[in-house]
Amino acid sequence: MTKDPQNKKLWDGRFSEATSAAVEAFTASVTFDKRLFRHDIRGSIAHAQMLRQVGVLSLDEYTAIEAGLREIEADIEAGKFDWSVALEDVHMNIEARLTERIGVAGKKLHTGRSRNDQVATDMRLYLRDEIDTIVGFVDVACEALLDLAEQEAATVMPGFTHLQVAQPVTFGHHLLAWHENLRRDRGRLLDCRARVNVMPLGAAALAGTTYPIDRTYTAQLLGFATVAENSLDAVSDRDFAIEFCAAASLIMVHLSRFSEELILWASAQFGFVNLPDRFCTGSSIMPQKKNPDVPELIRGKSGRVCGDLVSLLTLMKGQPLAYNKDNQEDKEPLFDAVDTVKACLDLFGQMIPALQLNCDAMARAALQGYSTATDLADYLVRKGVAFRDAHDAVGKAVGFAIKAGKDLSQLSLAELKQFSSVIDADVHNVLTLEGSVNARNHIGGTAPEQVRAAIKRARSAGS
Ligand code: ARG
């Protein structure tokens, strides 16, 4: 296959035949890495500005490069750019077009740089922006949870362990548990951001470059906190993408748990919440159906983000230094994780304020499973009974109540006294749902007063 001058590669000087069409298609990444174009152009302008600063480029050359790149960016934004698979990736598409437009100055842009440090830089610039967007979505969801928790600080629902009614809790407290999950997620994203925000440029292919570059200056232009210390590491490290996918996986695991609860609560058997129609779809055969598709899909999509994490871990495992073409495979999993986590957080944040609550159903359910039994045991302990004996006495009282078809609070004083002589008329205060939640009045407890205090602390912490 002879070389085609119409289809000249930027690197084919030493090649005597053209790349086969199958290899060209197999090795190209432009179909998916073109989404990096803004960051690629930003990185190139900063690199050119630094080359100008250290005297490698003239002012005229720099000016032409910058103007040319900005025009290309505008064309891409306007959908007027023809991406070429023959030019392999976003980097060579843009560079080739620049040279077409501005001539020989365009050929100087790549001085002292390699696609290896270029792509690592683009990925970090891209991910830094996306992390900031995602943190914004987390903040919206957190805010929605705090608002609803405030409104429902005193609403009582059953708390579950093993999905069996355990003890009454406030709905506000339950929502604050979700909020804690997201707050940790936020912290993880910001921790990861610090390690994303390191500049590989200057590492060139793997060993650095012979030009008198000023990496600190380029880093400053691009807003990077530091420059990568080691050129071999700079072009090969993808820890930042893995860390992000780990943080994104945890976000998705959390969202899948919240979604699962919403799905349960929206069922006829629970009936705690109604999801507005705009978050649901119907069935093509069963006319009565209204399916909670949004939480179900969020739950389902958690699988793909965990998969993205495993893809990246496996991609990096066993790779020798420095850059290997394998690394081109880092993009699709990372992009997929970014897109998925953004869409899911966005919809989750919209769904929370739209929930229609059935507080009566929550209270009824809390009364059904003898949820105040622990309160009765604690009452006996306060009257001097040892906890194990109190546990046994209350167990017997619950057995009696089940047979009688009553809740503990519906047993008369005489009926209760059969199980412990220390029980008095004041017992009924502790058997109510309100008495039960109000009594758990310490930091981290479910009492409405504590829920309100926790919201205040969360708001003043700013997340
Ligand atoms: N498209 C490539 C990637 O995403 C860019 C770097 C290619 N470097 C090379 N030496 N072939 O990894």
PDB file of N, CA, C and O in Angstrom, residues 3 25 93 121 135 166 233 247 260 266 295 301 327-328 345 366 430:
ATOM      1  N   LYS A   3       2.064   5.248   0.053  1.00  0.00           N
ATOM      2  CA  LYS A   3       1.603   6.395   0.860  1.00  0.00           C
ATOM      3  C   LYS A   3       0.817   7.355  -0.030  1.00  0.00           C
ATOM      4  O   LYS A   3       1.148   7.553  -1.190  1.00  0.00           O
ATOM      5  N   ALA A  25      -8.673   2.624  11.543  1.00  0.00           N
ATOM      6  CA  ALA A  25      -9.935   2.665  12.303  1.00  0.00           C
ATOM      7  C   ALA A  25      -9.724   2.124  13.713  1.00  0.00           C
ATOM      8  O   ALA A  25     -10.285   2.647  14.688  1.00  0.00           O
ATOM      9  N   ASN A  93      -5.867  16.192  14.856  1.00  0.00           N
ATOM     10  CA  ASN A  93      -6.873  16.891  14.044  1.00  0.00           C
ATOM     11  C   ASN A  93      -6.708  18.392  14.184  1.00  0.00           C
ATOM     12  O   ASN A  93      -6.688  19.125  13.204  1.00  0.00           O
ATOM     13  N   THR A 121      -2.392  15.961  30.072  1.00  0.00           N
ATOM     14  CA  THR A 121      -2.784  17.312  30.508  1.00  0.00           C
ATOM     15  C   THR A 121      -4.255  17.576  30.175  1.00  0.00           C
ATOM     16  O   THR A 121      -5.022  18.078  31.012  1.00  0.00           O
ATOM     17  N   VAL A 135     -19.482  18.399  41.825  1.00  0.00           N
ATOM     18  CA  VAL A 135     -19.614  18.898  43.203  1.00  0.00           C
ATOM     19  C   VAL A 135     -20.841  19.829  43.284  1.00  0.00           C
ATOM     20  O   VAL A 135     -21.599  19.791  44.256  1.00  0.00           O
ATOM     21  N   ALA A 166     -37.810  -1.800  63.292  1.00  0.00           N
ATOM     22  CA  ALA A 166     -36.886  -1.875  64.432  1.00  0.00           C
ATOM     23  C   ALA A 166     -37.298  -0.881  65.513  1.00  0.00           C
ATOM     24  O   ALA A 166     -37.845  -1.270  66.547  1.00  0.00           O
ATOM     25  N   ASP A 233       6.569   9.272  35.201  1.00  0.00           N
ATOM     26  CA  ASP A 233       5.309   9.134  35.924  1.00  0.00           C
ATOM     27  C   ASP A 233       4.228  10.031  35.296  1.00  0.00           C
ATOM     28  O   ASP A 233       3.082   9.617  35.150  1.00  0.00           O
ATOM     29  N   ALA A 247     -14.497   7.376  43.413  1.00  0.00           N
ATOM     30  CA  ALA A 247     -15.403   8.311  44.096  1.00  0.00           C
ATOM     31  C   ALA A 247     -16.776   8.293  43.418  1.00  0.00           C
ATOM     32  O   ALA A 247     -17.815   8.298  44.087  1.00  0.00           O
ATOM     33  N   GLU A 260     -33.326   2.567  45.923  1.00  0.00           N
ATOM     34  CA  GLU A 260     -33.990   1.336  46.373  1.00  0.00           C
ATOM     35  C   GLU A 260     -35.036   1.663  47.440  1.00  0.00           C
ATOM     36  O   GLU A 260     -36.144   1.120  47.435  1.00  0.00           O
ATOM     37  N   ALA A 266     -42.438   3.737  47.527  1.00  0.00           N
ATOM     38  CA  ALA A 266     -43.489   4.098  46.565  1.00  0.00           C
ATOM     39  C   ALA A 266     -44.407   2.909  46.262  1.00  0.00           C
ATOM     40  O   ALA A 266     -45.411   3.064  45.572  1.00  0.00           O
ATOM     41  N   PRO A 295     -35.765   6.245  39.740  1.00  0.00           N
ATOM     42  CA  PRO A 295     -34.905   5.576  40.742  1.00  0.00           C
ATOM     43  C   PRO A 295     -34.441   4.195  40.303  1.00  0.00           C
ATOM     44  O   PRO A 295     -33.316   3.792  40.625  1.00  0.00           O
ATOM     45  N   LYS A 301     -27.897   2.044  36.807  1.00  0.00           N
ATOM     46  CA  LYS A 301     -26.703   2.672  36.227  1.00  0.00           C
ATOM     47  C   LYS A 301     -25.511   2.626  37.177  1.00  0.00           C
ATOM     48  O   LYS A 301     -24.376   2.874  36.761  1.00  0.00           O
ATOM     49  N   ASN A 327      -3.192   3.244  27.135  1.00  0.00           N
ATOM     50  CA  ASN A 327      -3.766   4.370  27.889  1.00  0.00           C
ATOM     51  C   ASN A 327      -4.862   5.119  27.142  1.00  0.00           C
ATOM     52  O   ASN A 327      -5.649   5.833  27.753  1.00  0.00           O
ATOM     53  N   GLN A 328      -4.887   4.941  25.834  1.00  0.00           N
ATOM     54  CA  GLN A 328      -5.974   5.555  25.065  1.00  0.00           C
ATOM     55  C   GLN A 328      -7.325   5.004  25.532  1.00  0.00           C
ATOM     56  O   GLN A 328      -8.358   5.655  25.372  1.00  0.00           O
ATOM     57  N   LEU A 345     -27.079  12.282  39.522  1.00  0.00           N
ATOM     58  CA  LEU A 345     -27.150  13.263  40.613  1.00  0.00           C
ATOM     59  C   LEU A 345     -28.175  14.351  40.278  1.00  0.00           C
ATOM     60  O   LEU A 345     -28.939  14.793  41.142  1.00  0.00           O
ATOM     61  N   ALA A 366     -45.021   2.512  61.542  1.00  0.00           N
ATOM     62  CA  ALA A 366     -44.147   2.514  62.723  1.00  0.00           C
ATOM     63  C   ALA A 366     -44.863   1.868  63.903  1.00  0.00           C
ATOM     64  O   ALA A 366     -44.228   1.285  64.791  1.00  0.00           O
ATOM     65  N   VAL A 430     -43.863   6.496  77.260  1.00  0.00           N
ATOM     66  CA  VAL A 430     -42.699   5.991  76.523  1.00  0.00           C
ATOM     67  C   VAL A 430     -43.118   5.079  75.377  1.00  0.00           C
ATOM     68  O   VAL A 430     -42.316   4.753  74.513  1.00  0.00           O
TER      69      VAL A 430
END
